Amino acid sequence: MTCTAFFSQLAINVNAHPGHDQLALSARTWHVMESEVPLVATCIAVRDNSVQLRTSFGKLVTLPLDKLSDQDRQWVEARQVQIRKINNSNQPITLVSFAPEVKGNVQPTAIAKAFDPFEKLNAIRYRMDESYFYVESNGMPDHPMMVGIRAWQQQVPLFQKYVGDNAWQIPVLPKPAAQPATTKNRFLRGAIALAVNGIPIFNPLNNRGDDSFLFGELDQFGGHCGRADDYHYHLAPVHLEKQVGKGNVIAYALDGYPIYGYEEPDGSKVVGLDRLNGHKDTDGNYHYHATKDYPYLNGGFYGEVTERDGQVDPQPRAEPLRPAMPPLRGATITDFVQAKPGSFRLTYDVDGKKGSVSYTVTNDGTVQFSSVDTYGKTIDETYSPKRGNGRRPPLRRQGENPPPREKESRQGASLPRDLSTAMPSNDRSNGTRNRGETSKPSGKLPMLAVTSRSVNANGFVSIDCTCDGKAHSPAVSWSNAPAATQSFAISLWHTAPDKEKSYWLLYNIPSNVTTVPEGSREIGTIGLNDRRRAEYDPMCSKGPGAKSYHITVYALSAELKFASGKADRAALLDAIKNVTIAEGTLDFQYERNK
């Protein structure tokens, strides 16, 4: 049976007859079991215990009725009853054609068209709901990378999992902001736009407020790698016009407005750009343009965005596999090649001497590095998604001997080698979370999934949880606890050069609790921090650069009792040695701006 009355063959182009507008063909939101993402689509037909839907992009999708929510199944049944009633009536029918409804500045089909060239290459995937157009990618473009960089922090491109909950989000119906925000010395963290090949575009100013291009930090395509070995652009990717066609959209700002190249879509000269590098076309639609001088692309946000911790929120989180490395002064990257799928080699030059970094990504996400510095020293290292002993290796400079190899693999995140492994088709349980990722515990203990609403998409803690803000303890949530759990404990700690520091200790958290809200003082028993105080000690980082901190949650088979009253971290770790039945650690960063 069709989902429209009488005129099933014309259903896509007609409205229902007078008196039955509620049966006009229109899109609704469907909720599919085993998928957290709703599907916006139009019902076309119901047959063989399945429903056929047409998405807003024109694609047909067939879903078993038993995979739909109860509400959706009830809607289908009610629809069939109404259609049978109308089809058995003798009322005359008037067929009225209609055009697709357009709301706001951009049609969803226009956004899809911009990304289609790379979706067809399986470089990205996309989907949509009522609010956002979602783009999934592995963060690796199909063009050469890194060559020409003269200010290098020894990061290399690694696959990222911008999938599932961690996909890029573009507003479907952008709204002009009452007060457009500039990106001049704002939004210095995270992305401000997304290229149509699925690669994020960061502010042309780096996190110090310097022009990345003028400082020699970018390759010939205007990109480089961040601290998480995540490749991204800092300039408008005008080179993509070779694939999408000259005059077509090359990116979307995260406020939902499109970005074009150096010319108008009709090939005419760009004139009358505002301070944000944008203007309206003859139809009154706003868009941005690439320019060869600062700000290079959108110099701000004409549309509404939410700013959180110096970046647009929400947005995906890059997944660090290894520690951020120090800058290698005087180095220029001369070559970067992919010898075979998943195997790469970067070559650099320092004062005429060559060095190289070769690395291979295995199927389980482990990365094997072999580096030869300009002194001729070879260093072999392996980093895997599994958590080792909780300590990060010290940073090294050229000529230094490597530290002793650890028995356990170091902390990181699962890295897809290609898009097919990065993007589950329906079950998004393999996708990453917006807020953070859990490191696996050492040994054979089950892993708790630990997240925090106080940690942003780039892995930085909220200023409200530091000495520069409200000094709130961070929010912590966890899942996957064993049935035998009797209590939980939380430790927030940091590895300093001389020792491990403890900032927060919470234990005897009831077994039915899975979330501690930010700033909470009502849950569990608080232990002693390193200042010997039973309170949260807010982080107050000294010295330049971001520092890594950790929140570990322990599932325990007993409640804890301490004869001497409040426990410190050493006493807690000793007490839980034989009663820990699961654990998980969330790694995050904090960089003080003062």
XYZ file of C-alpha atoms in Angstrom:
594
model
C 0.000 0.000 0.000
C 1.193 3.494 -0.789
C 1.475 6.241 1.825
C -0.722 8.596 -0.246
C -4.336 8.379 -1.262
C -5.270 7.431 -4.899
C -2.413 9.131 -6.649
C 0.439 6.829 -5.704
C 2.182 7.225 -9.076
C 2.188 11.017 -8.696
C 2.903 11.070 -5.012
C 6.177 12.966 -5.202
C 4.723 15.881 -7.154
C 1.213 16.384 -5.762
C -0.676 17.406 -2.658
C -3.766 15.597 -1.341
C -7.237 16.700 -2.356
C -9.116 19.393 -0.428
C -10.175 18.350 3.022
C -7.338 15.881 3.396
C -4.229 18.056 3.627
C -3.032 15.909 6.505
C -2.367 13.175 3.937
C -0.189 15.351 1.709
C 3.205 13.853 1.079
C 5.646 15.454 3.534
C 8.761 14.518 5.430
C 8.698 13.394 9.043
C 11.311 12.222 11.516
C 11.749 8.448 11.864
C 13.494 6.741 14.777
C 15.294 3.544 13.840
C 16.311 0.993 16.452
C 20.098 0.490 16.868
C 20.685 4.014 15.578
C 20.762 7.170 17.683
C 20.442 9.412 14.634
C 16.879 10.172 13.523
C 16.081 9.900 9.817
C 14.170 12.692 8.087
C 12.292 11.150 5.173
C 8.965 10.834 3.373
C 6.880 7.662 3.460
C 6.458 6.265 -0.055
C 4.994 2.788 0.431
C 4.347 -0.007 2.932
C 4.700 -3.606 1.794
C 5.967 -6.966 3.032
C 6.278 -5.686 6.609
C 8.600 -2.937 5.440
C 8.282 0.781 4.851
C 9.918 2.534 1.894
C 11.156 6.060 2.597
C 12.643 8.792 0.461
C 15.244 10.963 2.197
C 15.557 14.693 1.653
C 18.443 13.872 -0.708
C 16.211 11.774 -2.959
C 17.565 8.390 -1.860
C 15.186 5.468 -1.281
C 15.553 3.567 1.983
C 13.660 0.407 2.919
C 13.340 -0.428 6.621
C 11.618 -3.373 8.337
C 8.661 -2.205 10.392
C 9.995 -4.021 13.456
C 13.099 -1.808 13.338
C 11.000 1.344 13.804
C 9.968 2.877 17.107
C 6.487 2.147 18.504
C 5.436 5.699 17.624
C 6.532 5.260 14.001
C 4.722 1.924 13.653
C 1.557 3.459 15.080
C 1.860 6.330 12.603
C 2.141 3.861 9.699
C -0.902 1.897 10.878
C -2.969 5.069 11.307
C -1.836 6.243 7.878
C -3.006 3.021 6.253
C -6.434 3.268 7.925
C -6.856 6.853 6.712
C -5.799 6.014 3.167
C -8.190 3.039 2.927
C -11.020 5.296 4.106
C -10.221 7.980 1.531
C -9.677 5.533 -1.301
C -13.099 3.998 -0.644
C -14.847 7.381 -0.663
C -16.386 9.058 -3.714
C -14.944 12.519 -3.063
C -13.436 14.221 -6.104
C -9.678 14.678 -6.019
C -7.771 17.761 -7.065
C -4.085 17.247 -7.855
C -1.928 20.267 -7.077
C 1.761 20.367 -7.937
C 4.196 21.954 -5.528
C 7.835 22.923 -5.341
C 10.144 21.730 -2.559
C 9.801 23.961 0.470
C 12.759 26.230 1.122
C 13.412 27.465 4.635
C 16.177 29.784 5.627
C 19.261 30.537 3.575
C 20.287 27.048 2.426
C 18.360 24.045 1.142
C 19.532 20.669 2.472
C 19.852 19.496 -1.121
C 22.293 22.348 -1.787
C 24.495 21.241 1.119
C 24.396 17.642 -0.096
C 25.289 18.724 -3.628
C 28.402 20.483 -2.329
C 29.657 17.312 -0.604
C 28.495 14.864 -3.298
C 31.795 14.692 -5.267
C 33.601 13.313 -2.227
C 30.699 11.178 -1.038
C 30.798 9.395 -4.401
C 34.509 8.740 -3.860
C 33.699 7.227 -0.436
C 35.938 9.864 1.118
C 33.042 11.060 3.298
C 29.511 10.115 4.211
C 26.665 12.366 5.192
C 23.237 12.285 6.803
C 20.767 14.864 8.119
C 18.118 15.544 10.716
C 15.915 18.596 11.301
C 18.778 20.653 12.714
C 22.099 19.505 11.281
C 23.777 18.124 8.187
C 26.318 15.570 9.495
C 29.574 14.798 7.688
C 31.707 11.768 8.557
C 35.338 11.369 7.482
C 38.647 9.836 8.547
C 40.426 13.194 8.516
C 42.883 12.300 5.730
C 42.679 14.162 2.383
C 43.640 12.544 -0.931
C 46.294 15.163 -1.741
C 49.951 15.378 -0.581
C 50.439 16.785 2.908
C 53.050 18.502 5.062
C 55.550 19.444 2.317
C 56.886 22.984 2.705
C 56.256 23.384 6.439
C 59.099 25.403 8.013
C 57.809 25.554 11.590
C 57.127 21.965 12.598
C 56.076 20.496 15.940
C 56.952 16.931 14.887
C 53.302 15.928 14.433
C 52.326 13.667 11.512
C 48.937 12.957 9.893
C 47.023 10.093 11.507
C 43.534 8.797 10.786
C 40.772 10.277 12.915
C 37.294 8.942 13.679
C 34.993 11.803 12.762
C 32.055 9.411 12.742
C 28.840 8.670 14.618
C 28.411 11.054 17.542
C 31.786 12.536 16.594
C 30.724 13.684 13.105
C 30.940 17.275 11.875
C 27.715 19.283 12.166
C 26.527 22.035 9.839
C 23.263 23.832 10.671
C 20.623 23.037 8.045
C 18.816 26.319 8.564
C 21.430 28.927 9.525
C 20.195 31.998 11.348
C 21.826 35.439 11.104
C 23.320 36.408 14.448
C 22.107 39.522 16.196
C 25.798 40.352 16.765
C 28.072 38.510 14.291
C 31.227 37.222 15.973
C 34.727 37.860 14.639
C 37.470 35.226 14.536
C 40.148 37.853 15.144
C 41.748 36.608 18.371
C 38.635 34.516 19.058
C 37.797 30.903 18.242
C 41.522 30.100 18.302
C 40.822 26.468 19.174
C 39.079 23.926 17.034
C 37.552 24.372 13.598
C 35.608 27.302 12.199
C 34.619 25.604 8.920
C 34.549 22.247 7.144
C 35.902 21.638 3.640
C 33.705 19.604 1.292
C 36.279 16.783 1.396
C 35.597 16.333 5.128
C 38.764 18.078 6.372
C 38.254 20.672 9.129
C 39.449 24.253 8.690
C 40.845 26.042 11.724
C 41.217 29.751 12.348
C 44.056 31.160 10.165
C 45.431 32.475 13.456
C 47.048 29.769 15.576
C 46.327 29.372 19.278
C 48.904 32.080 20.015
C 47.082 34.534 17.737
C 49.786 34.445 15.027
C 49.086 34.036 11.302
C 49.899 30.347 10.640
C 50.598 30.978 6.957
C 53.007 33.868 7.541
C 54.820 31.897 10.245
C 55.588 29.033 7.855
C 53.460 26.501 9.725
C 51.429 25.372 6.696
C 52.052 23.071 3.745
C 51.382 23.802 0.086
C 47.668 23.110 0.579
C 47.332 25.376 3.609
C 47.278 22.592 6.195
C 49.281 20.923 8.937
C 48.800 18.635 11.941
C 47.656 19.593 15.408
C 48.738 18.177 18.749
C 46.549 15.111 18.206
C 48.277 14.386 14.858
C 45.047 15.595 13.249
C 45.449 17.131 9.793
C 43.468 20.314 9.130
C 43.556 23.431 6.978
C 44.089 27.022 8.116
C 43.400 28.533 4.671
C 40.433 28.250 2.321
C 40.834 24.995 0.302
C 40.515 26.638 -3.119
C 42.413 23.686 -4.630
C 39.208 21.641 -4.236
C 37.692 23.534 -7.170
C 39.619 21.122 -9.390
C 37.338 18.360 -8.092
C 34.065 20.149 -7.375
C 34.226 22.554 -10.320
C 35.132 26.219 -10.458
C 32.525 28.470 -8.910
C 31.107 25.785 -6.617
C 31.095 25.663 -2.835
C 34.435 24.546 -1.370
C 33.512 24.594 2.327
C 30.840 25.445 4.863
C 31.444 27.638 7.879
C 30.207 26.023 11.091
C 27.429 28.617 11.249
C 25.868 26.973 8.170
C 26.795 29.495 5.459
C 28.751 28.372 2.342
C 32.266 29.422 1.372
C 33.204 29.997 -2.287
C 36.573 30.513 -3.964
C 38.161 33.710 -5.247
C 35.322 34.352 -7.724
C 31.532 34.455 -7.682
C 29.677 31.290 -8.795
C 29.104 32.898 -12.226
C 32.815 33.665 -12.613
C 32.486 37.393 -11.963
C 34.805 39.379 -9.723
C 34.060 39.407 -6.006
C 33.208 42.879 -4.706
C 31.718 44.351 -1.563
C 32.886 41.856 1.046
C 32.089 42.787 4.615
C 34.467 42.482 7.571
C 33.633 38.773 7.818
C 34.742 38.132 4.201
C 31.134 37.605 3.081
C 28.186 39.295 1.398
C 24.728 38.603 -0.010
C 24.029 37.546 -3.599
C 21.303 39.035 -5.795
C 18.760 36.699 -4.182
C 19.646 37.920 -0.723
C 21.518 34.739 0.311
C 24.644 35.244 2.377
C 27.935 33.454 1.660
C 31.663 33.811 2.333
C 34.611 33.960 -0.083
C 38.219 32.875 -0.052
C 40.782 35.676 -0.254
C 44.541 35.612 -0.731
C 45.072 37.873 2.261
C 43.885 37.635 5.857
C 41.298 36.509 6.904
C 41.630 34.038 3.954
C 38.088 32.613 4.462
C 35.271 33.460 6.871
C 36.654 36.110 9.186
C 33.901 35.447 11.662
C 30.371 34.106 11.847
C 27.483 35.885 10.151
C 25.253 33.165 11.585
C 24.555 32.072 15.134
C 27.155 29.859 16.814
C 27.817 28.806 20.387
C 31.281 29.543 21.747
C 32.629 27.300 24.483
C 36.208 27.373 25.747
C 37.412 29.351 22.765
C 35.843 27.272 20.008
C 32.564 26.579 18.224
C 30.493 24.043 20.140
C 29.495 21.358 19.331
C 32.224 19.954 17.119
C 34.130 16.658 16.934
C 37.121 15.756 19.024
C 40.413 14.643 17.495
C 41.868 11.585 19.198
C 45.496 11.805 20.343
C 47.425 8.559 20.153
C 50.757 9.864 21.471
C 51.989 12.919 23.387
C 52.337 16.247 21.617
C 55.954 16.763 20.559
C 58.142 19.882 20.931
C 58.954 22.115 17.929
C 61.965 21.058 15.852
C 63.742 24.333 15.200
C 65.170 24.911 11.737
C 63.372 21.945 10.183
C 61.740 22.095 6.752
C 59.586 19.195 5.565
C 60.749 18.179 2.077
C 58.688 15.076 1.314
C 55.716 13.075 2.489
C 54.702 9.846 0.739
C 52.367 6.927 1.296
C 54.341 3.830 0.310
C 51.252 1.618 0.625
C 47.860 1.913 2.331
C 48.470 2.787 5.967
C 52.248 3.268 5.620
C 53.776 6.754 5.441
C 57.195 8.394 5.363
C 57.945 12.043 6.169
C 61.351 13.521 5.313
C 62.728 16.757 6.717
C 65.900 18.838 6.513
C 67.800 20.715 9.230
C 70.835 22.706 8.052
C 71.297 20.396 5.077
C 71.014 17.178 7.112
C 68.149 14.759 6.488
C 65.871 13.158 9.011
C 62.761 11.018 8.578
C 59.726 9.610 10.335
C 58.255 6.378 8.962
C 55.098 4.917 10.429
C 52.510 2.239 9.736
C 48.933 2.027 11.001
C 47.890 -1.576 11.649
C 44.362 -2.949 11.453
C 43.739 -2.607 15.199
C 44.750 1.071 15.205
C 48.273 0.504 16.532
C 50.888 2.798 14.971
C 54.503 1.670 14.641
C 57.008 4.530 14.311
C 60.609 4.379 13.142
C 62.373 7.752 13.273
C 65.876 8.626 12.124
C 67.013 12.066 13.301
C 69.709 14.220 11.703
C 72.293 12.768 14.117
C 71.637 9.329 12.654
C 69.923 7.983 15.758
C 67.076 5.543 15.098
C 64.148 5.391 17.512
C 61.443 2.732 17.206
C 58.200 3.228 19.116
C 54.748 1.650 19.120
C 51.579 3.359 20.257
C 48.272 1.561 20.474
C 44.715 2.332 21.543
C 45.228 0.343 24.741
C 46.186 2.100 27.943
C 49.515 1.275 29.505
C 50.517 2.260 32.998
C 48.886 5.708 32.890
C 52.130 7.635 32.384
C 53.084 9.507 29.254
C 56.675 9.185 28.010
C 58.871 12.281 28.359
C 59.338 14.522 25.335
C 62.614 14.068 23.477
C 64.709 16.266 21.275
C 67.086 15.267 18.515
C 70.149 13.339 19.637
C 68.602 12.181 22.901
C 68.421 8.494 23.632
C 64.892 7.083 23.762
C 63.417 6.279 27.160
C 63.158 2.613 28.198
C 60.420 0.797 26.328
C 57.277 0.259 28.330
C 55.839 -3.219 28.562
C 52.336 -1.966 27.983
C 51.288 0.007 24.900
C 50.734 3.711 25.429
C 47.436 5.531 25.589
C 45.694 6.547 22.412
C 42.504 6.173 20.389
C 41.323 3.708 17.801
C 42.295 4.995 14.366
C 40.499 3.775 11.254
C 42.716 2.943 8.311
C 40.019 3.638 5.755
C 36.497 4.985 5.654
C 34.815 1.588 5.519
C 36.192 0.712 8.956
C 35.712 4.229 10.281
C 32.007 4.504 9.535
C 29.491 1.945 10.769
C 26.479 1.878 8.471
C 23.715 1.686 11.049
C 25.000 0.828 14.498
C 26.848 3.891 15.724
C 28.151 2.321 18.889
C 31.648 2.349 17.370
C 31.509 6.133 16.902
C 33.352 8.374 19.291
C 31.815 10.701 21.794
C 31.720 14.458 21.543
C 33.187 14.991 24.993
C 35.979 12.488 25.434
C 37.272 8.970 25.047
C 38.154 6.376 27.622
C 41.566 4.774 27.752
C 41.660 1.066 28.434
C 42.971 -0.002 31.839
C 46.156 -1.950 32.161
C 46.018 -5.691 32.613
C 42.836 -7.669 31.936
C 40.339 -5.559 33.846
C 37.081 -4.659 32.064
C 36.951 -1.077 30.819
C 34.582 1.596 32.083
C 33.556 4.170 29.484
C 34.338 7.527 31.095
C 33.136 10.867 29.712
C 32.824 14.441 30.934
C 30.621 17.338 29.939
C 33.345 19.576 31.357
C 35.771 18.502 28.603
C 35.216 20.026 25.182
C 35.387 18.472 21.705
C 39.142 19.099 21.460
C 39.886 17.508 24.813
C 40.370 20.724 26.838
C 38.769 21.124 30.249
C 36.335 23.968 30.915
C 37.844 27.080 32.475
C 35.144 26.759 35.164
C 37.049 23.742 36.517
C 40.323 25.673 36.921
C 41.708 28.379 39.174
C 40.909 30.952 36.483
C 37.198 30.129 36.633
C 34.720 28.895 39.229
C 37.015 26.157 40.629
C 34.290 23.564 40.119
C 35.163 19.883 40.174
C 34.535 18.481 36.662
C 31.454 16.531 35.688
C 32.188 12.794 35.345
C 29.995 10.050 33.851
C 30.717 6.376 33.326
C 29.088 3.192 32.063
C 29.710 -0.552 31.546
C 30.227 -1.292 35.248
C 30.169 -5.002 36.229
C 27.108 -6.308 38.068
C 29.240 -7.068 41.147
C 30.103 -3.394 41.678
C 29.491 -2.220 45.248
C 30.977 1.278 45.012
C 32.970 3.616 42.768
C 35.990 5.854 43.304
C 37.283 8.790 41.237
C 40.818 10.172 41.056
C 41.910 13.285 39.112
C 45.673 13.266 38.710
C 48.583 14.615 36.683
C 52.103 13.328 36.039
C 54.576 16.087 36.864
C 58.335 15.818 36.233
C 58.967 14.899 39.873
C 55.839 13.000 40.914
C 52.185 12.239 40.286
C 49.971 15.009 41.616
C 46.499 14.440 43.012
C 43.854 17.158 42.625
C 40.645 15.371 43.527
C 39.673 12.137 45.229
C 36.152 10.796 45.660
C 35.274 7.343 46.978
C 32.370 5.278 48.338
C 30.194 6.542 45.519
C 27.042 4.358 45.572
C 26.885 1.573 43.006
C 23.676 2.968 41.467
C 25.352 6.305 40.624
C 26.824 6.788 37.132
C 27.237 10.576 37.033
C 28.789 13.181 39.297
C 27.644 16.659 38.148
C 30.100 19.538 37.795
C 30.780 21.150 41.162
C 28.890 18.468 43.088
C 29.585 18.100 46.829
C 26.742 15.740 47.655
C 27.941 12.412 46.228
C 30.443 10.030 47.852
C 33.210 10.761 50.347
C 35.858 13.284 49.375
C 39.489 12.390 50.049
C 42.610 14.467 50.592
C 44.344 16.238 47.714
C 48.093 16.902 47.662
C 47.534 20.001 49.793
C 46.155 17.647 52.491
C 42.718 19.191 52.184
C 39.463 17.305 51.741
C 38.347 19.304 48.720
C 38.787 19.689 44.985
C 42.056 21.464 44.165
C 41.449 23.368 40.884
C 44.178 23.065 38.266
C 46.346 26.179 37.981
C 48.926 25.280 35.344
C 52.291 27.034 35.411
C 54.555 27.478 32.429
C 53.721 27.614 28.713
C 51.845 25.005 26.707
C 49.018 22.562 27.337
C 49.416 19.917 30.035
C 47.735 16.520 30.258
C 45.521 15.465 33.150
C 43.570 12.288 33.848
C 40.310 11.266 35.506
C 40.254 7.595 36.509
C 37.048 5.906 37.664
C 37.316 2.598 39.563
C 34.510 0.049 39.963
C 35.035 -1.716 43.305
C 33.633 -4.913 44.767
C 33.433 -3.368 48.263
C 33.041 -0.092 50.092
C 36.230 1.401 51.509
C 37.079 1.977 55.170
C 40.087 3.946 56.364
C 41.114 3.763 60.009
C 42.867 7.111 59.927
C 39.921 9.066 58.570
C 40.232 10.761 55.186
C 42.358 8.976 52.594
C 44.862 10.458 50.170
C 45.566 9.035 46.699
C 48.352 6.723 47.863
C 46.115 5.210 50.544
C 43.264 4.826 48.072
C 45.384 3.047 45.458
C 46.698 0.696 48.123
C 43.192 -0.026 49.443
C 41.671 -0.848 46.066
C 44.424 -3.174 44.801
C 42.409 -6.314 45.467
C 38.863 -4.979 45.035
C 39.065 -3.179 41.657
C 36.944 -5.061 39.129
C 36.890 -2.454 36.312
C 38.385 0.942 35.571
C 38.573 3.597 32.883
C 40.538 6.811 32.418
C 39.595 9.974 30.583
C 42.591 12.051 29.428
C 42.183 15.792 28.904
C 44.281 18.935 28.591
C 44.485 22.333 30.231
C 46.428 25.322 28.959
C 46.488 28.454 31.029
C 46.276 31.676 29.038
C 47.787 33.856 31.734
